[in-house]
Short mmCIF file of C-alpha atoms and ligand atoms in Angstrom, two decimals:
data_model
loop_
_atom_site.label_atom_id
_atom_site.label_comp_id
_atom_site.label_asym_id
_atom_site.label_seq_id
_atom_site.Cartn_x
_atom_site.Cartn_y
_atom_site.Cartn_z
CA MET A 67 24.68 -21.40 9.40
CA PHE A 68 21.21 -19.84 9.51
CA LYS A 69 18.48 -21.27 11.70
CA ASN A 70 15.44 -20.14 9.74
CA GLN A 71 12.13 -19.60 11.49
CA GLU A 72 9.66 -22.42 10.74
CA ILE A 73 6.28 -20.82 10.20
CA THR A 74 4.36 -24.04 10.00
CA GLU A 75 5.29 -27.64 9.19
CA GLY A 76 7.98 -27.67 6.51
CA ILE A 77 7.59 -23.97 5.60
CA TYR A 78 10.46 -21.65 6.55
CA TYR A 79 10.92 -17.90 6.43
CA VAL A 80 13.99 -16.96 4.37
CA GLY A 81 13.31 -13.25 3.79
CA ILE A 82 15.57 -10.25 4.35
CA ASN A 83 15.35 -6.99 6.30
CA ASP A 84 16.36 -3.82 4.47
CA ARG A 85 17.55 -1.15 6.90
CA GLN A 86 19.64 0.62 4.27
CA LYS A 87 17.12 2.20 1.96
CA HIS A 88 15.86 5.67 2.85
CA LYS A 89 12.96 5.69 0.41
CA PHE A 90 11.05 2.72 -0.99
CA GLU A 91 10.77 3.01 -4.78
CA ASN A 92 12.83 6.17 -4.26
CA MET A 93 9.64 7.89 -3.11
CA ILE A 94 8.25 6.62 0.18
CA PRO A 95 10.24 7.31 3.36
CA ILE A 96 10.84 4.12 5.35
CA PRO A 97 12.53 5.13 8.61
CA ASP A 98 11.68 1.71 10.04
CA GLY A 99 12.93 -0.14 6.96
CA VAL A 100 11.14 -2.85 5.03
CA SER A 101 11.31 -6.62 4.76
CA TYR A 102 11.38 -8.61 1.54
CA ASN A 103 9.70 -11.84 2.50
CA ALA A 104 10.43 -15.19 0.91
CA TYR A 105 9.40 -18.66 2.03
CA LEU A 106 10.97 -22.06 1.53
CA ILE A 107 8.88 -25.24 1.47
CA VAL A 108 10.80 -28.44 2.10
CA ASP A 109 9.08 -31.64 1.03
CA GLU A 110 9.84 -34.44 -1.46
CA LYS A 111 10.23 -31.52 -3.82
CA THR A 112 11.42 -28.14 -2.60
CA ALA A 113 9.99 -24.77 -3.55
CA LEU A 114 10.95 -21.20 -2.85
CA VAL A 115 8.07 -18.72 -2.86
CA ASP A 116 9.35 -15.33 -4.08
CA THR A 117 12.91 -13.97 -3.92
CA VAL A 118 14.42 -10.71 -2.60
CA GLU A 119 16.22 -7.62 -3.89
CA VAL A 120 19.44 -8.80 -5.43
CA GLN A 121 21.66 -6.59 -3.26
CA PHE A 122 20.77 -8.92 -0.38
CA GLY A 123 21.41 -12.01 -2.50
CA ASP A 124 24.40 -13.35 -0.51
CA VAL A 125 22.54 -13.64 2.78
CA PHE A 126 19.44 -14.87 0.98
CA ILE A 127 21.27 -17.71 -0.74
CA ASN A 128 22.99 -18.57 2.53
CA LYS A 129 19.60 -18.88 4.26
CA ILE A 130 18.32 -21.20 1.54
CA GLN A 131 21.46 -23.34 1.59
CA SER A 132 21.30 -23.58 5.39
CA GLN A 133 17.85 -25.07 5.12
CA LEU A 134 18.29 -27.29 2.10
CA GLY A 135 21.72 -28.71 2.89
CA ASP A 136 22.36 -31.35 0.22
CA LYS A 137 18.89 -31.11 -1.25
CA THR A 138 18.40 -29.15 -4.43
CA LEU A 139 15.88 -26.39 -5.06
CA ASP A 140 13.25 -27.70 -7.47
CA TYR A 141 10.95 -24.71 -7.97
CA VAL A 142 10.82 -20.97 -7.46
CA ILE A 143 7.29 -19.58 -7.46
CA ILE A 144 7.09 -15.98 -8.65
CA ASN A 145 3.93 -14.37 -7.34
CA HIS A 146 5.00 -10.90 -8.41
CA MET A 147 7.67 -9.67 -10.80
CA GLU A 148 8.57 -6.32 -9.30
CA PRO A 149 12.34 -6.49 -8.76
CA ASP A 150 12.10 -6.32 -4.96
CA HIS A 151 10.69 -9.87 -5.26
CA SER A 152 12.13 -11.20 -8.50
CA GLY A 153 15.57 -9.58 -8.31
CA SER A 154 17.45 -12.71 -7.26
CA ILE A 155 16.19 -15.02 -10.02
CA ARG A 156 19.46 -15.00 -12.00
CA LEU A 157 21.49 -15.43 -8.83
CA LEU A 158 19.38 -18.44 -7.81
CA ARG A 159 20.14 -20.04 -11.15
CA GLN A 160 23.86 -19.76 -10.44
CA TYR A 161 23.46 -21.82 -7.26
CA TYR A 162 20.60 -24.04 -8.43
CA PRO A 163 20.99 -24.32 -12.24
CA ASP A 164 18.01 -26.65 -12.65
CA VAL A 165 15.51 -24.70 -10.60
CA ILE A 166 12.22 -24.37 -12.48
CA ILE A 167 10.70 -20.90 -12.54
CA VAL A 168 6.94 -21.09 -11.97
CA GLY A 169 4.56 -18.33 -13.03
CA ASN A 170 1.64 -17.47 -15.27
CA SER A 171 2.08 -16.41 -18.89
CA LYS A 172 2.50 -12.73 -18.01
CA THR A 173 5.06 -13.60 -15.30
CA LEU A 174 7.18 -15.65 -17.67
CA SER A 175 7.13 -12.97 -20.32
CA MET A 176 8.45 -10.52 -17.69
CA VAL A 177 11.08 -13.03 -16.53
CA GLU A 178 12.40 -12.93 -20.08
CA GLY A 179 11.98 -9.15 -20.36
CA PHE A 180 13.74 -8.28 -17.09
CA TYR A 181 16.30 -11.07 -16.84
CA GLY A 182 16.58 -12.68 -20.29
CA VAL A 183 15.69 -16.08 -18.81
CA THR A 184 13.57 -18.35 -21.00
CA ASP A 185 14.53 -21.92 -20.11
CA LYS A 186 13.32 -24.29 -17.38
CA THR A 187 10.07 -22.47 -16.77
CA LEU A 188 6.64 -23.81 -15.88
CA GLU A 189 3.57 -21.87 -16.93
CA ILE A 190 0.61 -22.38 -14.64
CA LYS A 191 -3.03 -21.42 -15.12
CA ASP A 192 -5.57 -20.13 -12.64
CA ALA A 193 -6.56 -22.76 -10.01
CA GLU A 194 -3.88 -25.22 -11.18
CA ILE A 195 -2.18 -27.31 -8.47
CA LEU A 196 1.50 -28.15 -8.14
CA SER A 197 2.30 -31.04 -5.78
CA LEU A 198 5.50 -31.00 -3.75
CA GLY A 199 4.65 -34.25 -1.91
CA ILE A 200 2.60 -33.52 1.18
CA HIS A 201 2.40 -29.83 0.40
CA GLN A 202 0.11 -28.81 -2.43
CA LEU A 203 0.33 -25.40 -4.06
CA GLN A 204 -2.75 -23.95 -5.74
CA PHE A 205 -2.39 -20.79 -7.82
CA TYR A 206 -4.84 -17.89 -7.88
CA LEU A 207 -4.36 -15.26 -10.55
CA THR A 208 -5.07 -11.84 -9.05
CA PRO A 209 -4.11 -9.33 -11.75
CA MET A 210 -3.38 -5.69 -10.83
CA VAL A 211 -2.83 -6.33 -7.14
CA HIS A 212 -0.23 -4.60 -7.90
CA TRP A 213 0.93 -5.45 -11.46
CA PRO A 214 -0.81 -7.33 -14.31
CA GLU A 215 0.98 -10.62 -13.59
CA THR A 216 0.34 -10.71 -9.83
CA MET A 217 -0.92 -13.99 -8.46
CA MET A 218 -1.22 -15.66 -5.08
CA THR A 219 -0.25 -19.18 -4.06
CA PHE A 220 -2.25 -21.16 -1.50
CA GLU A 221 -0.62 -24.10 0.27
CA THR A 222 -3.64 -26.28 0.87
CA THR A 223 -2.46 -28.57 3.69
CA GLN A 224 -1.11 -25.90 6.06
CA LYS A 225 -3.57 -23.33 4.66
CA ILE A 226 -1.03 -20.59 4.16
CA LEU A 227 -1.73 -17.98 1.51
CA PHE A 228 1.35 -16.47 -0.11
CA SER A 229 -0.23 -13.22 -1.15
CA GLY A 230 2.47 -11.19 -2.90
CA ASP A 231 2.20 -7.46 -2.13
CA ALA A 232 -1.35 -7.80 -0.83
CA PHE A 233 -1.62 -7.38 2.96
CA GLY A 234 1.93 -6.03 3.03
CA ALA A 235 3.37 -3.43 5.38
CA PHE A 236 6.54 -1.39 5.77
CA GLY A 237 8.82 -1.98 8.75
CA THR A 238 11.46 -4.63 9.33
CA LEU A 239 10.76 -7.88 11.19
CA ASN A 240 12.87 -7.82 14.31
CA GLY A 241 13.51 -11.25 15.78
CA ASN A 242 10.29 -12.95 14.75
CA VAL A 243 8.02 -12.77 11.72
CA ILE A 244 4.58 -13.90 12.93
CA ASP A 245 2.11 -11.21 14.03
CA GLU A 246 1.21 -12.83 17.38
CA ASN A 247 4.86 -12.86 18.46
CA ILE A 248 5.70 -9.22 17.73
CA ASP A 249 4.48 -5.72 18.65
CA ILE A 250 1.92 -5.41 15.88
CA GLU A 251 0.75 -1.87 16.68
CA PRO A 252 3.19 0.06 14.41
CA PHE A 253 2.27 -2.17 11.48
CA TRP A 254 -1.31 -0.90 11.19
CA ASP A 255 -0.23 2.57 10.11
CA SER A 256 2.49 1.14 7.91
CA THR A 257 -0.09 -1.13 6.27
CA ALA A 258 -2.13 1.99 5.45
CA LEU A 259 0.98 3.75 4.12
CA TYR A 260 1.81 0.71 2.02
CA TYR A 261 -1.69 0.19 0.65
CA SER A 262 -2.39 3.84 -0.16
CA ASN A 263 0.88 4.45 -1.98
CA ILE A 264 1.50 1.07 -3.63
CA VAL A 265 -1.79 -0.71 -4.27
CA GLY A 266 -4.15 2.24 -3.73
CA LYS A 267 -5.01 2.88 -7.37
CA TYR A 268 -6.34 -0.63 -7.83
CA GLY A 269 -9.42 -0.78 -5.60
CA ASN A 270 -11.52 -2.84 -8.05
CA PRO A 271 -8.87 -5.53 -8.66
CA VAL A 272 -8.36 -5.79 -4.89
CA GLN A 273 -12.09 -6.29 -4.43
CA LYS A 274 -12.09 -8.99 -7.11
CA ALA A 275 -9.16 -10.73 -5.45
CA LEU A 276 -10.85 -10.61 -2.03
CA SER A 277 -13.95 -12.17 -3.52
CA LYS A 278 -11.93 -14.91 -5.21
CA LEU A 279 -10.08 -15.71 -1.97
CA SER A 280 -13.19 -15.63 0.21
CA VAL A 281 -13.80 -19.36 -0.39
CA LEU A 282 -10.49 -20.29 1.25
CA GLU A 283 -9.98 -21.24 4.87
CA ILE A 284 -6.80 -19.30 5.55
CA LYS A 285 -4.66 -19.93 8.64
CA TYR A 286 -1.65 -17.82 7.66
CA ILE A 287 -0.99 -15.04 5.17
CA GLY A 288 2.60 -14.74 4.00
CA SER A 289 2.84 -11.39 2.24
CA THR A 290 6.01 -10.18 0.52
CA HIS A 291 6.41 -7.33 3.04
CA GLY A 292 5.74 -7.10 6.76
CA PRO A 293 4.45 -9.63 9.28
CA VAL A 294 3.13 -13.09 8.55
CA TRP A 295 -0.51 -12.73 9.50
CA LYS A 296 -1.94 -15.41 11.76
CA LYS A 297 -3.75 -13.85 14.73
CA TYR A 298 -4.97 -10.78 12.84
CA ILE A 299 -6.09 -12.31 9.55
CA THR A 300 -9.66 -11.02 9.88
CA GLU A 301 -8.43 -7.53 10.74
CA ILE A 302 -5.99 -7.25 7.84
CA ILE A 303 -8.55 -8.56 5.34
CA ASP A 304 -11.13 -6.11 6.71
CA LYS A 305 -8.67 -3.26 6.28
CA TYR A 306 -8.07 -4.22 2.66
CA ASP A 307 -11.80 -4.46 2.08
CA GLN A 308 -12.31 -0.97 3.54
CA TYR A 309 -9.40 0.62 1.70
CA SER A 310 -10.36 -0.88 -1.63
CA ARG A 311 -13.92 0.41 -1.26
CA TYR A 312 -12.48 3.84 -0.37
CA HIS A 313 -14.24 3.73 2.97
CA GLY A 314 -13.09 6.68 5.07
CA GLU A 315 -13.13 6.77 8.85
CA ASP A 316 -14.74 9.77 10.54
CA GLY A 317 -12.19 12.53 10.39
CA VAL A 318 -10.88 15.37 8.25
CA VAL A 319 -7.48 16.04 6.72
CA ILE A 320 -6.68 19.71 6.15
CA VAL A 321 -3.76 20.28 3.78
CA TYR A 322 -2.46 23.72 3.05
CA GLY A 323 0.39 25.52 1.36
CA SER A 324 1.50 28.88 2.72
CA MET A 325 4.41 31.24 2.15
CA TYR A 326 3.82 33.92 4.79
CA GLY A 327 1.22 32.36 7.06
CA ASN A 328 -2.01 33.84 5.68
CA THR A 329 -3.39 30.59 4.25
CA GLU A 330 -1.95 28.71 7.22
CA LEU A 331 -3.98 30.90 9.59
CA MET A 332 -7.13 30.08 7.60
CA ALA A 333 -6.37 26.36 8.08
CA GLU A 334 -6.37 26.84 11.86
CA ILE A 335 -9.77 28.60 11.74
CA VAL A 336 -11.30 25.93 9.48
CA ALA A 337 -10.12 23.32 11.99
CA GLN A 338 -11.79 25.33 14.75
CA GLY A 339 -15.02 25.29 12.74
CA LEU A 340 -14.81 21.52 12.30
CA SER A 341 -14.31 21.09 16.02
CA GLU A 342 -17.26 23.37 16.85
CA ALA A 343 -19.35 21.06 14.67
CA GLY A 344 -18.23 17.98 16.59
CA VAL A 345 -15.38 16.59 14.49
CA GLN A 346 -12.70 15.12 16.78
CA LYS A 347 -10.21 13.63 14.37
CA ILE A 348 -8.63 16.56 12.56
CA ILE A 349 -5.21 16.21 10.94
CA ILE A 350 -3.45 19.28 9.56
CA HIS A 351 -0.60 18.92 7.07
CA ASN A 352 1.63 21.68 5.77
CA ALA A 353 2.14 20.41 2.21
CA SER A 354 5.64 21.88 2.12
CA LYS A 355 6.69 19.98 5.22
CA SER A 356 4.74 16.72 5.49
CA ASP A 357 5.82 14.05 3.05
CA SER A 358 3.19 13.63 0.33
CA THR A 359 3.07 9.86 0.89
CA ILE A 360 2.01 10.44 4.51
CA ILE A 361 -0.64 12.94 3.36
CA ILE A 362 -1.93 10.40 0.81
CA ARG A 363 -2.09 7.77 3.56
CA ASP A 364 -4.25 10.05 5.69
CA ILE A 365 -6.51 10.98 2.79
CA PHE A 366 -7.11 7.25 2.28
CA LYS A 367 -7.93 6.84 5.96
CA TYR A 368 -10.39 9.70 6.51
CA LYS A 369 -13.53 10.73 4.67
CA GLY A 370 -13.05 14.54 4.74
CA LEU A 371 -10.42 16.57 2.89
CA ILE A 372 -10.08 20.36 2.96
CA VAL A 373 -7.37 21.95 0.85
CA GLY A 374 -5.99 25.47 1.20
CA SER A 375 -3.75 27.17 -1.32
CA PRO A 376 -2.49 30.64 -2.07
CA THR A 377 -2.49 31.79 -5.66
CA TYR A 378 1.08 31.51 -6.91
CA CYS A 379 2.21 32.71 -10.36
CA ASN A 380 -1.46 32.76 -11.34
CA GLU A 381 -1.78 29.09 -10.41
CA LEU A 382 -2.04 26.87 -7.34
CA TYR A 383 0.82 26.83 -4.89
CA PRO A 384 3.27 24.28 -6.40
CA ASP A 385 3.30 21.81 -3.48
CA ILE A 386 -0.51 21.74 -3.48
CA ASP A 387 -0.63 21.38 -7.27
CA SER A 388 1.73 18.42 -7.09
CA LEU A 389 -0.27 16.79 -4.26
CA LEU A 390 -3.55 17.10 -6.20
CA ARG A 391 -1.94 15.38 -9.16
CA LYS A 392 -0.90 12.48 -6.91
CA ILE A 393 -4.45 12.20 -5.59
CA GLU A 394 -5.83 12.17 -9.15
CA ILE A 395 -3.36 9.49 -10.23
CA ARG A 396 -4.50 7.23 -7.39
CA GLY A 397 -8.14 7.78 -8.28
CA ILE A 398 -9.24 8.13 -4.65
CA LYS A 399 -13.03 8.00 -4.57
CA ASN A 400 -15.87 9.29 -2.48
CA ARG A 401 -14.50 12.02 -0.27
CA VAL A 402 -16.14 15.16 1.23
CA PHE A 403 -14.22 18.24 0.12
CA GLY A 404 -13.76 21.87 1.02
CA SER A 405 -11.37 24.56 -0.15
CA PHE A 406 -9.91 27.86 0.92
CA GLY A 407 -7.06 30.13 -0.11
CA SER A 408 -5.60 33.58 -0.30
CA TYR A 409 -4.13 35.89 -2.92
CA THR A 410 -2.55 39.30 -3.21
CA TRP A 411 -3.82 40.77 -6.48
CA ALA A 412 -5.67 38.05 -8.47
CA GLY A 413 -7.35 34.92 -7.05
CA VAL A 414 -6.95 31.72 -9.07
CA ALA A 415 -6.44 28.98 -6.44
CA ILE A 416 -10.14 28.45 -5.68
CA LYS A 417 -10.98 28.12 -9.38
CA ARG A 418 -8.36 25.39 -9.69
CA LEU A 419 -9.55 23.61 -6.55
CA THR A 420 -13.13 23.73 -7.84
CA THR A 421 -12.04 22.13 -11.12
CA PHE A 422 -10.15 19.49 -9.15
CA VAL A 423 -13.14 18.44 -7.05
CA GLU A 424 -15.36 18.31 -10.15
CA THR A 425 -12.82 16.01 -11.81
CA MET A 426 -12.75 13.76 -8.74
CA LYS A 427 -16.58 13.69 -8.58
CA TRP A 428 -16.46 14.17 -4.80
CA THR A 429 -19.06 15.88 -2.62
CA SER A 430 -18.08 19.51 -2.07
CA ALA A 431 -19.10 22.15 0.44
CA GLU A 432 -21.02 25.02 -1.16
CA LEU A 433 -18.79 27.58 0.47
CA ASN A 434 -15.23 28.23 -0.75
CA VAL A 435 -13.31 30.85 1.17
CA GLU A 436 -10.83 33.07 -0.61
CA GLU A 437 -9.25 36.06 1.12
CA LYS A 438 -7.43 38.98 -0.48
CA GLN A 439 -4.19 39.61 1.47
CA GLY A 440 -4.52 39.41 5.29
CA LEU A 441 -7.39 37.59 7.03
CA LYS A 442 -10.30 39.86 8.00
CA LYS A 443 -13.38 39.33 10.15
CA ASP A 444 -15.87 38.35 7.44
CA LYS A 445 -13.56 35.69 5.99
CA TYR A 446 -12.64 34.52 9.49
CA GLU A 447 -16.34 33.76 10.00
CA GLU A 448 -16.49 32.05 6.60
CA CYS A 449 -13.57 29.77 7.54
CA LEU A 450 -15.53 28.69 10.62
CA GLU A 451 -18.59 28.16 8.44
CA LEU A 452 -16.58 26.07 5.96
CA GLY A 453 -15.62 23.77 8.84
CA HIS A 454 -19.29 23.55 9.87
CA GLN A 455 -20.41 22.75 6.31
CA VAL A 456 -17.87 19.98 5.79
CA ALA A 457 -18.77 18.46 9.18
CA GLU A 458 -22.46 18.51 8.25
CA LEU A 459 -21.85 16.96 4.83
CA MET A 460 -19.85 14.16 6.43
CA LYS A 461 -22.72 13.29 8.77
CA ASN A 462 -25.02 12.71 5.80
CA HIS A 463 -22.46 11.16 3.49
CA VAL A 464 -22.77 7.53 2.53
CA ASP A 465 -19.08 6.84 2.24
CA ASP A 466 -18.99 3.12 1.51
CA LEU A 467 -18.88 2.25 -2.14
CA PRO A 468 -20.69 -1.04 -2.75
CA HIS A 469 -18.62 -4.19 -3.15
CA CYS A 470 -17.71 -4.20 -6.84
CA VAL A 471 -18.06 -7.96 -7.26
FE1 FEO B 919 6.88 -5.24 -3.22
FE2 FEO B 919 4.90 -4.51 -6.07
O1 FEO B 919 6.45 -4.99 -5.04
#
């Protein structure tokens, strides 16, 4: 019953749109949903590249059956084992009992671990080729983009790279799946949100993968989430190169926590100082209101970060404390930092923020501004000066880490 979109000769899109989930991985808000992409190659032999979350299994199987008709499914290629892509393996076996599960040694061990499946598997090695007839699949092991078993599959005749999570984006695919046929604009920010929160910790493995793939002439990229890249291949690869080298665009993110508005007021003055010094892109987040995944996205995008926190129970304000931990976990590199805060009877926040920036090995402004109780003239001036200092440091900051490979 389904008329699947043919991406290029003999290769069909059989993925699913998820408009039900509120938060991806129960963490990341996805108001525009997400797609789980899967691709079916029909040749002398047939192969499915990746599956979808099992809750969408009925429609998924229907799409495959609509395309295959009386043909059987010979192979399922598993580029990535996270359950949003491997979740339908057992279901597939119910409909296609002889389908051979193709993956590397780590994949197959996870297929057993997650689903208890050990039979009819094919272990492939790096650079090995599987022939389907006209279509040839070559496998590229790309560990830690996003899990240890991740790999990519390149179809050498149509030159389509099935890239797993790499180059993925949030947002459903509405009516068409290829970038040149859809409004691509919203996908740039959702690519940044996806990269920073999902793949962001693994800058070095991403750089290694990019280097490995650089020998390929790629005409399409079929990621597991978001658009099929065709027109914007150079742009999406450039973005991944920049993100994985922790390159920040010119701009500053100010994040603050505030109970009664004293630290919040300081954030406004620091922003004024940045503007006086010529910074145009200034983003201010209230850590208690903005979702932390959006803040993390912006910290990935821009080279400056200024954090403000009151002292709370002799510690950092909890929402700021939690955000800093998330930044540490992702190992974001090479940012210009500043800090400010307020307290009522004993100031601790600045000490904690100083320890944080030392741990991160970022460049920090000399000046930290900490006010006792309400904001007064001398600290008002210091907030302006903090903005000036961070702006000046950014001008002289070499923010590109060298290519790691
Ligand atoms: Fe979309 Fe790492 O799974």
